mmCIF file of C-alpha atoms in Angstrom:
data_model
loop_
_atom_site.group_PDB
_atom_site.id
_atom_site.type_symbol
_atom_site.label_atom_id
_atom_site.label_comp_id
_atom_site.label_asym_id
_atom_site.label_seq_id
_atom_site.Cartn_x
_atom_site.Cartn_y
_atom_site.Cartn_z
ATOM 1 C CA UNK A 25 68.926 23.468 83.163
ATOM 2 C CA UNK A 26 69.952 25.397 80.158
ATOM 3 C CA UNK A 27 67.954 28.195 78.964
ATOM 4 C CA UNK A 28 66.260 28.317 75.424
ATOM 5 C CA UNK A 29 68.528 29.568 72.681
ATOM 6 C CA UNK A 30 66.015 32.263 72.028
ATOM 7 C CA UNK A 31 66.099 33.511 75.493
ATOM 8 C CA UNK A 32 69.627 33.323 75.519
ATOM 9 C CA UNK A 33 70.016 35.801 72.379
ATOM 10 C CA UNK A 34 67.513 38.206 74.262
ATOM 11 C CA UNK A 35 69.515 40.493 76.404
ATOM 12 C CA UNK A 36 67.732 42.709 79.134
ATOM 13 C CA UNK A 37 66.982 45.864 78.061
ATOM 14 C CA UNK A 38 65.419 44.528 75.283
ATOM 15 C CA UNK A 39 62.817 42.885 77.717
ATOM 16 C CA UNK A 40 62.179 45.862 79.747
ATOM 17 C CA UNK A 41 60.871 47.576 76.907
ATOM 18 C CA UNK A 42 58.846 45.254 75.260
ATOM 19 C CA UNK A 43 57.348 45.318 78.779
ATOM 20 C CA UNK A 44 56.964 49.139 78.883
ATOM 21 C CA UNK A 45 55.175 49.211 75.238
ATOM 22 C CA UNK A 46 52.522 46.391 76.267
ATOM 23 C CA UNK A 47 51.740 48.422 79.667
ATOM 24 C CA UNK A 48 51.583 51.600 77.984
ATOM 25 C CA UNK A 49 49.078 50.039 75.352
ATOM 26 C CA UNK A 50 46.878 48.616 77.747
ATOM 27 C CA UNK A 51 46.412 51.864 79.179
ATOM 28 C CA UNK A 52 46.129 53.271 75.765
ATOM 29 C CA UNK A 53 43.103 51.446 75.441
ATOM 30 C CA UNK A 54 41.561 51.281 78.472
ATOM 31 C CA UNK A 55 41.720 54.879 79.590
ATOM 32 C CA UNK A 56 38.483 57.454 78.449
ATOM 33 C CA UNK A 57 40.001 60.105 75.933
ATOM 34 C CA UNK A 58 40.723 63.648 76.926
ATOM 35 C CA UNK A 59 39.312 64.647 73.526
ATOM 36 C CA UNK A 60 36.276 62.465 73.193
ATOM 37 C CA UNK A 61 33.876 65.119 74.016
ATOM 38 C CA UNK A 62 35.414 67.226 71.383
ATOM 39 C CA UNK A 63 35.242 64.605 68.899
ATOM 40 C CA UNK A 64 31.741 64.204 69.837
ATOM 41 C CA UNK A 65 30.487 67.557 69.554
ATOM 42 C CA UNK A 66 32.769 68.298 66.374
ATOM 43 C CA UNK A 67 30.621 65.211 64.961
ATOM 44 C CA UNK A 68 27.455 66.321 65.641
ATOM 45 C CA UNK A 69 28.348 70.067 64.065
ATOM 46 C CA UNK A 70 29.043 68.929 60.507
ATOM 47 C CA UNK A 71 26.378 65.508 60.524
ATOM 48 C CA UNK A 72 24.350 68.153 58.233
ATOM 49 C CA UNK A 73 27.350 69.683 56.827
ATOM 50 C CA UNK A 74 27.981 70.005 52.820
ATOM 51 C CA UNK A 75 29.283 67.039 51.821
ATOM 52 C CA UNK A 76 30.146 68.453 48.109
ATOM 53 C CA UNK A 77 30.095 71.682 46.483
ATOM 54 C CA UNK A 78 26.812 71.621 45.102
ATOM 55 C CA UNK A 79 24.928 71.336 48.064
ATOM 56 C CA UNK A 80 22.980 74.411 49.523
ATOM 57 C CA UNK A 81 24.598 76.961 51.070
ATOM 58 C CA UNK A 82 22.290 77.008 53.758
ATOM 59 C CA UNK A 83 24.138 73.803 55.141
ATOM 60 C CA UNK A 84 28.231 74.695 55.997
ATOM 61 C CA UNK A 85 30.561 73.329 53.390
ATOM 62 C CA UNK A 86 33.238 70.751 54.849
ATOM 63 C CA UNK A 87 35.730 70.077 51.769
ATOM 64 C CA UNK A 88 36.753 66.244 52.034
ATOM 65 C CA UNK A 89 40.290 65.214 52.359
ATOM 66 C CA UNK A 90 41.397 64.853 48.956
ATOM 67 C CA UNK A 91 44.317 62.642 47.497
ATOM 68 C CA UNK A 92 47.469 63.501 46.447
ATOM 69 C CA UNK A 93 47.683 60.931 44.242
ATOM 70 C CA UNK A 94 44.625 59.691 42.870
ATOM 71 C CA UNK A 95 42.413 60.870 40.275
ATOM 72 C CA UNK A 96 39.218 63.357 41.794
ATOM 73 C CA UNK A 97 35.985 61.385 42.261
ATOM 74 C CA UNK A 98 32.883 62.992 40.916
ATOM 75 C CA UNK A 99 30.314 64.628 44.067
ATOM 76 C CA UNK A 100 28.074 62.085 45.024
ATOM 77 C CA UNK A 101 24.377 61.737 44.519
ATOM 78 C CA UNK A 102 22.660 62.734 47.578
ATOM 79 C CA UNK A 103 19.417 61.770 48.451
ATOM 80 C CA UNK A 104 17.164 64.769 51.032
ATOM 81 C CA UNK A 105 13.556 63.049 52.081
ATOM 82 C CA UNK A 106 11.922 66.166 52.157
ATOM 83 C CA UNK A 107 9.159 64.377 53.879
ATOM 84 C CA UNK A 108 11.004 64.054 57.095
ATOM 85 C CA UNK A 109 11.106 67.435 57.343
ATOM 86 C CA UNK A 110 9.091 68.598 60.518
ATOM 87 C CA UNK A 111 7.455 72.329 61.413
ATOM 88 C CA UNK A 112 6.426 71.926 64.949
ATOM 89 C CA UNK A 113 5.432 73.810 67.580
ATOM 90 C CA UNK A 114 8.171 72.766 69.667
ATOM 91 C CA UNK A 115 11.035 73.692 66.999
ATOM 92 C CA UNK A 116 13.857 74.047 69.520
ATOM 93 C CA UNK A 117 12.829 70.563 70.758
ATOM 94 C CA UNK A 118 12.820 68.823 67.068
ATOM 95 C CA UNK A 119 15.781 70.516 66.122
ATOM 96 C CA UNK A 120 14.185 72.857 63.057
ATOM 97 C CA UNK A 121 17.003 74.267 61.208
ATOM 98 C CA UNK A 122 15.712 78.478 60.532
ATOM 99 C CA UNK A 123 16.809 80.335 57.585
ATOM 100 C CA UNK A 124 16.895 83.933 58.406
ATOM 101 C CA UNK A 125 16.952 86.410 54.995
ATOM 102 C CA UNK A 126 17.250 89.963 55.349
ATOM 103 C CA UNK A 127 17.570 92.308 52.118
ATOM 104 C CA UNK A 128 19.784 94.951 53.355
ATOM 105 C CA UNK A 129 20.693 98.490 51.989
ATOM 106 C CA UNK A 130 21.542 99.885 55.245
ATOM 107 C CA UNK A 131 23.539 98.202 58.351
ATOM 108 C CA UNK A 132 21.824 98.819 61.548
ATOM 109 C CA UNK A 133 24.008 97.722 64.680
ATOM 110 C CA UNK A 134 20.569 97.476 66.492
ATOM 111 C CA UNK A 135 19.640 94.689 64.186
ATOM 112 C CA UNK A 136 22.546 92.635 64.428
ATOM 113 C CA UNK A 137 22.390 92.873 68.682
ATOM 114 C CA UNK A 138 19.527 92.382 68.179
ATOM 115 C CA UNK A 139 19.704 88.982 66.275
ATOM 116 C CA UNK A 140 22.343 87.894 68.792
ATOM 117 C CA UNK A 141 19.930 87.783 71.087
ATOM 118 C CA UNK A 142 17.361 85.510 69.656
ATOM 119 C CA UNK A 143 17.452 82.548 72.217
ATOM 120 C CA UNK A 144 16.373 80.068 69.595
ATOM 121 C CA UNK A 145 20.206 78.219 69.059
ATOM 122 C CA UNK A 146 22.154 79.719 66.406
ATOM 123 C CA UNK A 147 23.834 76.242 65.363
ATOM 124 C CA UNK A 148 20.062 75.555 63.864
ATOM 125 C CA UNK A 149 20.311 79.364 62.132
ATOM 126 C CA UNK A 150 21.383 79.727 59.144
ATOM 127 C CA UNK A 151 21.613 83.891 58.118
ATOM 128 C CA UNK A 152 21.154 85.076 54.016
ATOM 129 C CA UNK A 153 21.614 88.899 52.473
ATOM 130 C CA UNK A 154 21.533 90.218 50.012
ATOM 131 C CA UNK A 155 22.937 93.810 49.168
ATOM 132 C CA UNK A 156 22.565 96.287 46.134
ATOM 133 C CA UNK A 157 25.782 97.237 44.412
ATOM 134 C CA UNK A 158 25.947 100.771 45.159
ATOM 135 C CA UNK A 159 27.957 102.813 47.214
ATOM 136 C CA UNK A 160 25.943 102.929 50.069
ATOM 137 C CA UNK A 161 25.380 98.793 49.436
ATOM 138 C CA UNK A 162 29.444 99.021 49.470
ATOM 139 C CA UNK A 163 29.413 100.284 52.970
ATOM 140 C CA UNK A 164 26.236 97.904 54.280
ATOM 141 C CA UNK A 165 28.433 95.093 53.151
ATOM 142 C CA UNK A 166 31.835 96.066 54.599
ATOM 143 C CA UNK A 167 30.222 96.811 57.884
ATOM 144 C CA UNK A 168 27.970 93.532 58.019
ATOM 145 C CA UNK A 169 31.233 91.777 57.196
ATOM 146 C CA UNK A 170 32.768 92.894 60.065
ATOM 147 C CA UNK A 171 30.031 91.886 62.666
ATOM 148 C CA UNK A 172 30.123 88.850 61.113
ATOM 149 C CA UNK A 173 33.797 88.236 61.334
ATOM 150 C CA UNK A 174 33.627 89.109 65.040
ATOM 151 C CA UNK A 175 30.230 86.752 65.990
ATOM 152 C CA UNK A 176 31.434 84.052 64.066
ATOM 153 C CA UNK A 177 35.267 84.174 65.517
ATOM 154 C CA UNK A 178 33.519 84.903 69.084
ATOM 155 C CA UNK A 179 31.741 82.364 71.770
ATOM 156 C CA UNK A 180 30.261 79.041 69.790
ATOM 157 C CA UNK A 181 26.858 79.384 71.375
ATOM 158 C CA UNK A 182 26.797 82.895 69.405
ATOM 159 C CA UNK A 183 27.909 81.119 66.162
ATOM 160 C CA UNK A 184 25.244 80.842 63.230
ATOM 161 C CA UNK A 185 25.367 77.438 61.083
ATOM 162 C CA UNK A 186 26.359 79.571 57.976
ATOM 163 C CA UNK A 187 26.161 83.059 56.603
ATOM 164 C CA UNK A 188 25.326 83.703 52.863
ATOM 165 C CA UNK A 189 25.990 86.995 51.680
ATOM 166 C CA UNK A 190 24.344 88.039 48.137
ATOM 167 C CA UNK A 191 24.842 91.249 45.603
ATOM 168 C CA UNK A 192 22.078 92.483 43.738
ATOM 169 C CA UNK A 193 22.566 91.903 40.085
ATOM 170 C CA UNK A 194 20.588 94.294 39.209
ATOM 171 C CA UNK A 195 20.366 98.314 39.563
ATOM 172 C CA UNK A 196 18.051 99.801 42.235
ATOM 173 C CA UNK A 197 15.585 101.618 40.757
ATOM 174 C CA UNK A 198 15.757 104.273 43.639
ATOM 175 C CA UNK A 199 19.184 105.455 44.444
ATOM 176 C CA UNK A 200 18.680 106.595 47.979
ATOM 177 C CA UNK A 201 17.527 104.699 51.112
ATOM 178 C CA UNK A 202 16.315 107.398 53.075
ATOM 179 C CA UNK A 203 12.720 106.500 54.531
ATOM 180 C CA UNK A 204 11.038 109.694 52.937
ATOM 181 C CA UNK A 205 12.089 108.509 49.406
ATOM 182 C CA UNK A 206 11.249 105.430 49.543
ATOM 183 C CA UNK A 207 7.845 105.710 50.828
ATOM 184 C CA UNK A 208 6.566 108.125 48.085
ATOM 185 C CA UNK A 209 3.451 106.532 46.072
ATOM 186 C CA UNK A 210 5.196 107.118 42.588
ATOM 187 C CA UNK A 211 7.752 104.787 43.031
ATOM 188 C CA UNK A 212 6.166 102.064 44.625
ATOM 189 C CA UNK A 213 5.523 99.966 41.583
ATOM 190 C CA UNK A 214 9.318 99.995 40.811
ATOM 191 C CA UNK A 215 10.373 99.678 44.193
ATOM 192 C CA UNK A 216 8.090 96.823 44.779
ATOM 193 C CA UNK A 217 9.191 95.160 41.714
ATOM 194 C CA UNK A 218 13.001 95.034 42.631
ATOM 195 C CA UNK A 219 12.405 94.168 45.872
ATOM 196 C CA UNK A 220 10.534 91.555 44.873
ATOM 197 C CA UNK A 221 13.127 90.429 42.316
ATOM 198 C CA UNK A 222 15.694 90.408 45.541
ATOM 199 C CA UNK A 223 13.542 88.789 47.572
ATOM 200 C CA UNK A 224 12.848 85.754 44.911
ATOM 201 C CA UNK A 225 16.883 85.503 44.407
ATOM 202 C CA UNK A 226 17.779 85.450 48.075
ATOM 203 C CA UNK A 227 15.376 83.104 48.538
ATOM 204 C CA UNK A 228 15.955 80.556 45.977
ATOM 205 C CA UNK A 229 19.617 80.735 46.625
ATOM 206 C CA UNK A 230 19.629 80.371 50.464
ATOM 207 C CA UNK A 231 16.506 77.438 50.886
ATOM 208 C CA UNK A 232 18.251 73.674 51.643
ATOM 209 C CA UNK A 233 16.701 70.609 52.082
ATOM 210 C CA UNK A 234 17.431 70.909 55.512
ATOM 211 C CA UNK A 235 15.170 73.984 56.399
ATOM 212 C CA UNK A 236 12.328 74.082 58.270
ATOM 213 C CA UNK A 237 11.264 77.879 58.300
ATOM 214 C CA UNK A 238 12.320 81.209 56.801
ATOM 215 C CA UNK A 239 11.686 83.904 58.803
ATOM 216 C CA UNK A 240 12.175 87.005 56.789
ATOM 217 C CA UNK A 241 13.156 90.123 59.017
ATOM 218 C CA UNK A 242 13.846 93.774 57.460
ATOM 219 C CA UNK A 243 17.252 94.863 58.166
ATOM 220 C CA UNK A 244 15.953 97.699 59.889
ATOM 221 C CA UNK A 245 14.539 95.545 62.877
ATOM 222 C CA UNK A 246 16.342 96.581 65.858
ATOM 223 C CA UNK A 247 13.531 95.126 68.948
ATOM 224 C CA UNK A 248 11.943 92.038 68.978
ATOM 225 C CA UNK A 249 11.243 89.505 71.760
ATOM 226 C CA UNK A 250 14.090 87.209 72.137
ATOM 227 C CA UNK A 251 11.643 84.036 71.876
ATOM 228 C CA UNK A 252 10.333 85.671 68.157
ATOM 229 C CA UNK A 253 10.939 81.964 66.110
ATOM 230 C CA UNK A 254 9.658 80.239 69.232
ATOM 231 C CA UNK A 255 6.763 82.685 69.619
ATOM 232 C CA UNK A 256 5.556 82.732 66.236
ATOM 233 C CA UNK A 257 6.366 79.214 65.594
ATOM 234 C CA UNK A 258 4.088 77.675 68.636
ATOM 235 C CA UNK A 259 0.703 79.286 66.393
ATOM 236 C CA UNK A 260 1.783 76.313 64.292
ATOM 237 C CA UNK A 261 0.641 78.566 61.324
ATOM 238 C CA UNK A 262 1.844 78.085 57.761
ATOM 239 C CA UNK A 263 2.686 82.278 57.180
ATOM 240 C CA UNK A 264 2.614 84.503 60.405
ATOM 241 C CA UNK A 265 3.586 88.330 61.068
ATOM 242 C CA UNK A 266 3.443 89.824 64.035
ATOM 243 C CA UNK A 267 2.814 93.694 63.898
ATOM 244 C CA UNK A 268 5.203 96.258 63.173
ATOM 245 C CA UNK A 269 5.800 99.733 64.850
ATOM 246 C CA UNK A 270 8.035 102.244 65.494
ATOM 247 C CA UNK A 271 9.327 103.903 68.891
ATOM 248 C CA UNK A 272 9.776 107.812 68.427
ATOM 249 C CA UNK A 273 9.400 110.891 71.011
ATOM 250 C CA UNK A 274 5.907 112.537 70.584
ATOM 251 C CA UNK A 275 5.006 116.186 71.330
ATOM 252 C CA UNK A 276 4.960 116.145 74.832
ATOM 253 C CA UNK A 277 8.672 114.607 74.917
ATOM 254 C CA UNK A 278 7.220 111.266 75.637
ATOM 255 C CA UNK A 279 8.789 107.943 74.346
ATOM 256 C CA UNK A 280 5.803 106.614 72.605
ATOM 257 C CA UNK A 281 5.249 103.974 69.418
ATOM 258 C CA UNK A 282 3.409 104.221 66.216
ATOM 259 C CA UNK A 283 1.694 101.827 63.722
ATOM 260 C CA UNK A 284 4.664 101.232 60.950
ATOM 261 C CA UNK A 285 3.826 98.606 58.412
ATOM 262 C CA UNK A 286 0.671 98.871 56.438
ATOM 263 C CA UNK A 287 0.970 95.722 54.045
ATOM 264 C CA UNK A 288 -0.823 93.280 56.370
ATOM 265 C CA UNK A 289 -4.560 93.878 56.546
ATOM 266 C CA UNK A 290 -8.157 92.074 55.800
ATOM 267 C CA UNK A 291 -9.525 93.145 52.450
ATOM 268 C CA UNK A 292 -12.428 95.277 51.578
ATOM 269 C CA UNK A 293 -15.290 95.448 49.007
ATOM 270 C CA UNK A 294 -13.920 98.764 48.082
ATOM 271 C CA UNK A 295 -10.459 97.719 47.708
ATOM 272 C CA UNK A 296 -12.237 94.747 45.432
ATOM 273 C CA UNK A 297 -13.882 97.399 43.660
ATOM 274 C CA UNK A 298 -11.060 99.111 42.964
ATOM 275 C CA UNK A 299 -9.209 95.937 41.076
ATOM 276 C CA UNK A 300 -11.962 95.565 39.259
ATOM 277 C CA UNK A 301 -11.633 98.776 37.470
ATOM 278 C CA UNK A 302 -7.949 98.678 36.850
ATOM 279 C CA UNK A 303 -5.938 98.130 34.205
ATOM 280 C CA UNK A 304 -4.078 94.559 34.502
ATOM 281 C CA UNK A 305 -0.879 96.047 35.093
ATOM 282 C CA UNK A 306 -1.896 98.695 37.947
ATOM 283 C CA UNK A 307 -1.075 97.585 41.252
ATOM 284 C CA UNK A 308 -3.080 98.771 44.731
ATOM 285 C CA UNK A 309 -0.635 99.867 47.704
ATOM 286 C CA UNK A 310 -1.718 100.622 51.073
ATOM 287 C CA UNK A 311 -1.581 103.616 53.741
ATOM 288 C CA UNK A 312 -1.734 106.505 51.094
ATOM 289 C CA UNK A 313 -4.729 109.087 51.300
ATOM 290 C CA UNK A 314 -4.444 109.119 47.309
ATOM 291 C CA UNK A 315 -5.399 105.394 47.581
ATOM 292 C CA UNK A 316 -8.587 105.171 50.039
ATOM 293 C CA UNK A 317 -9.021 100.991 50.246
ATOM 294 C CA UNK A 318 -10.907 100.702 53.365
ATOM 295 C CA UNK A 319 -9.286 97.802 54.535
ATOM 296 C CA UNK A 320 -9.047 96.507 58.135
ATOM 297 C CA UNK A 321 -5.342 97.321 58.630
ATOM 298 C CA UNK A 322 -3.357 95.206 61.196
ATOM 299 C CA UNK A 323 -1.923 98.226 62.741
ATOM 300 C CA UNK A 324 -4.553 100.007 63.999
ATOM 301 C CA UNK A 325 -6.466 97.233 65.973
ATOM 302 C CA UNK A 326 -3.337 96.538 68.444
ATOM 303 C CA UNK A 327 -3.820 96.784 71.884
ATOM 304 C CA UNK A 328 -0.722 98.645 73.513
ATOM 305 C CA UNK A 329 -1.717 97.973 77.147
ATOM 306 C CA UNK A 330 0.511 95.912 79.048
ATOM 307 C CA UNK A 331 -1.923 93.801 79.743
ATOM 308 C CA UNK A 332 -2.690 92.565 76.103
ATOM 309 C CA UNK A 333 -3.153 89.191 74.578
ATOM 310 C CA UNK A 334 -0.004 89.053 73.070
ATOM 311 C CA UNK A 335 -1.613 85.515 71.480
ATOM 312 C CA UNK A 336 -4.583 87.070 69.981
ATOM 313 C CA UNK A 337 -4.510 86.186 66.391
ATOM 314 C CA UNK A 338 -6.273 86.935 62.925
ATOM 315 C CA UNK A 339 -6.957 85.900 59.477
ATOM 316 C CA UNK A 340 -5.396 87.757 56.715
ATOM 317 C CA UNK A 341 -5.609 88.542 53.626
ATOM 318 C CA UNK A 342 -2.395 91.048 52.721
ATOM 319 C CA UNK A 343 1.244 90.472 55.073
ATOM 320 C CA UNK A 344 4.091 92.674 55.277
ATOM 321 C CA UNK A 345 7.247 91.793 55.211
ATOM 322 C CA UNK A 346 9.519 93.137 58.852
ATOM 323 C CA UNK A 347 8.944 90.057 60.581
ATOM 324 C CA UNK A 348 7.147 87.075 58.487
ATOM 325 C CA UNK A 349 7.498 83.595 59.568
ATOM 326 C CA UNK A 350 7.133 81.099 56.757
ATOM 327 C CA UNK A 351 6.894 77.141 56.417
ATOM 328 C CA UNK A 352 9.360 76.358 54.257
ATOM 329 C CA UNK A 353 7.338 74.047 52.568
ATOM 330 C CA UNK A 354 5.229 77.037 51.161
ATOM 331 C CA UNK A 355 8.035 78.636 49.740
ATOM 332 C CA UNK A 356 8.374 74.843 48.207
ATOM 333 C CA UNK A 357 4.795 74.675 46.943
ATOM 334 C CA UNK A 358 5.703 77.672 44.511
ATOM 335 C CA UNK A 359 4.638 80.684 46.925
ATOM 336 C CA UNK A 360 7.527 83.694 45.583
ATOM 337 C CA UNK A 361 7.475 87.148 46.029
ATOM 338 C CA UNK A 362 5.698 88.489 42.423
ATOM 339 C CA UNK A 363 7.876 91.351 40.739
ATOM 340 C CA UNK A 364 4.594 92.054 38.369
ATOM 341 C CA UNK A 365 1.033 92.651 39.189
ATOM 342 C CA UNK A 366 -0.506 89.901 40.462
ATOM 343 C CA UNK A 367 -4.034 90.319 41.294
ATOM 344 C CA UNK A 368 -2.909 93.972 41.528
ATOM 345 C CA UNK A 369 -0.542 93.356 44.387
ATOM 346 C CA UNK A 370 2.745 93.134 44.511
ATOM 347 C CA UNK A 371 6.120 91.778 47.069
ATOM 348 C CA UNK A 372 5.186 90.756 50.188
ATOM 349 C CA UNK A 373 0.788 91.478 49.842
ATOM 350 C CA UNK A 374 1.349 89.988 46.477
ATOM 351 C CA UNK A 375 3.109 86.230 48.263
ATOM 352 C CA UNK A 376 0.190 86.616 50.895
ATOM 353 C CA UNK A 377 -2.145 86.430 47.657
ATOM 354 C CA UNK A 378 -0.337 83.699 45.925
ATOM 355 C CA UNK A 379 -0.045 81.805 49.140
ATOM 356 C CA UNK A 380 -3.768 81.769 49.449
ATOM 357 C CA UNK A 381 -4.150 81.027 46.207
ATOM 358 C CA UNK A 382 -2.144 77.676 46.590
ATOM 359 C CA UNK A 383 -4.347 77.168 49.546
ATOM 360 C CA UNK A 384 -2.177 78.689 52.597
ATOM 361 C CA UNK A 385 -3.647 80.238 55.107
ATOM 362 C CA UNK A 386 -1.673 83.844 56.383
ATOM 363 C CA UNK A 387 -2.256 85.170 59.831
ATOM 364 C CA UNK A 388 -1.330 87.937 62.315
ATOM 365 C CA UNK A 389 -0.499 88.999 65.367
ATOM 366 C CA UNK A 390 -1.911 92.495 66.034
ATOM 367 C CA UNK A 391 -0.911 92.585 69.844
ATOM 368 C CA UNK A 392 2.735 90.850 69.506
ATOM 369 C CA UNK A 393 5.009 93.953 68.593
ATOM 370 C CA UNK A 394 8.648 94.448 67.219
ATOM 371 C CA UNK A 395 10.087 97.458 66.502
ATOM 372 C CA UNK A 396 11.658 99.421 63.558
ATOM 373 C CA UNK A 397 14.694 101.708 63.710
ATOM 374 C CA UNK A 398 13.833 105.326 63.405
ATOM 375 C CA UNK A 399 15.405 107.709 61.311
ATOM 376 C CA UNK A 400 16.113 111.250 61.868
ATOM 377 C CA UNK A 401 14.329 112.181 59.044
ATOM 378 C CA UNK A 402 10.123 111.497 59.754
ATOM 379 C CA UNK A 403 8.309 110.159 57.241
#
């Protein structure tokens, strides 16, 4: 029997590989893929990615694949339902993004460690600085760069979702950082008031629709428990600060610690008395014998023992600012760091009065310590 013509015109080798293509692409499809957890994990790391340029820098920026050819399409509208937006007790278990903003003068290598140590997973931490433009600001920045080059170049799990770095654009009104200058009572008001100013721009520059909390932490934080966000997160309180101190050697060549931050304390009737007498403009600040208030100050009713309740928790009616934990939402609701007098109170006491105002409550922890870098020079 003679063979079809079309079989006839087909010679051998063109038959072996038509058979060699249709095995190959059955394995093709039928095989799992090398790369698929890759693809996977790459996938979920940028679902919450930028998807244009005007989107928060608090989410990472992915630029889409653009056309040679065609004409550039206009960002899209994007829709956030802020109302989805969850602070828990369980963060790590909701998957709360944290927005971490330091103001930094100085770089402290303490305070970076010791931020790479936080257990709470960096791919839900997104980091924000801002830095004056002076020389010392010059160096701060260069050296931050660097440790930031290195983490984010290093071991994923180390990785932070993004990094924003700020400059002030504005002058300091104190040119040196050294703790002994910048404590001094005459310069608080204008100290205050930049910091505030700082504060307010890092802030509303850094905040996405994506964030859960802002923990604020001073630059010159170098010990904290490596649970902190889980820690203070679990009180499930809208602002939180745990109490500040410093670790120096005492008299007897003992390592021993010190009460540090004065800003978060209880009010008093004197203190009350006080404002009443003031001129609108005149602020109060705490911890200065020139400025008896009376207040209950967080600092001096911790327990030190080992044994303490670390848990133990109060109402308050001033916070400082080392180690605040925030719900975003309050920042939201209008709560801002006031550069002028507001109820005679300024920065970080002045936010724990406008909080309250907006109806907020602000606690503290007065037995749950972290620990502030000390200089050579004492204060």
């Amino acid at each position: 029997m003679a063979l079809p013509r079309s079989l006839r015109r087909t010679n051998t080798t063109t038959l072996l590989l038509a058979a060699i293509l249709f095995f190959g692409f059955v394995i093709f499809l039928f095989s799992p893929s090398s790369n698929a957890a890759s693809i996977s994990a790459a996938r979920k790391k940028f679902q919450s990615a930028a998807a244009h340029p005007l989107s928060p820098p608090s989410a990472p920026f992915v630029k889409s694949a653009a056309s040679s050819n065609g004409p550039k399409t206009p960002p899209p509208v994007v829709h956030y339902h802020l109302n989805n937006l969850t602070t828990t007790v369980d963060p790590v278990g909701n998957q709360e993004n944290v927005l971490i903003l330091t103001p930094l003068a100085r770089f402290y290598q303490g305070y970076w460690d010791n931020l790479l140590a936080l257990t709470y997973p960096h791919s839900l931490i997104a980091l924000g600085f801002i830095i004056p433009k002076t020389r010392e600001g010059n160096s701060a920045t260069a050296a931050l760069q660097a440790a930031i080059a290195h983490t984010q170049s290093g071991p994923e799990a180390k990785r932070f979702a993004s990094i924003t770095i700020l400059r002030q654009d504005f002058d300091p009104p104190i040119q040196s950082q050294d703790e002994a200058e910048r404590h001094k009572i005459e310069v608080q008001k204008a100290r205050r008031s930049a910091m505030s100013r700082a504060r307010n721009s890092l802030l509303f520059t850094t905040i996405g629709p994506y964030t859960s909390w802002v923990l604020w932490l001073d630059s010159d934080i170098i010990e904290t428990p490596p649970t902190l966000i889980q820690d203070l997160a679990a009180h499930d309180k809208p602002v939180l600060v745990p109490n500040c101190f410093q670790r120096f050697t005492n008299d007897k060549g003992q390592q021993d610690t010190r009460p540090y931050d004065y800003n978060s304390w209880q009010d008093s009737d004197k203190a009350a008395e006080m404002a009443a007498h003031m001129d609108k403009d005149d602020i109060i600040v705490e911890g200065y014998h020139d400025m008896p208030t009376f207040r209950t100050l967080m600092a001096m009713t911790a327990d030190k023992s080992d044994g303490r309740d670390q848990k133990a928790i109060i109402s308050l009616d001033g916070v400082g600012g080392t180690a605040l934990l925030v719900k975003a939402e309050v920042h939201r609701d209008g709560a801002m760091f006031p550069p002028f007098a507001f109820y005679h109170l300024m920065e970080t006491e002045g936010f724990a009065k406008m909080a309250r105002r907006l109806g907020w409550g602000c606690w503290g922890l007065p037995n749950y310590f972290v620990s502030e870098f000390l200089e050579c020079k004492e204060r």
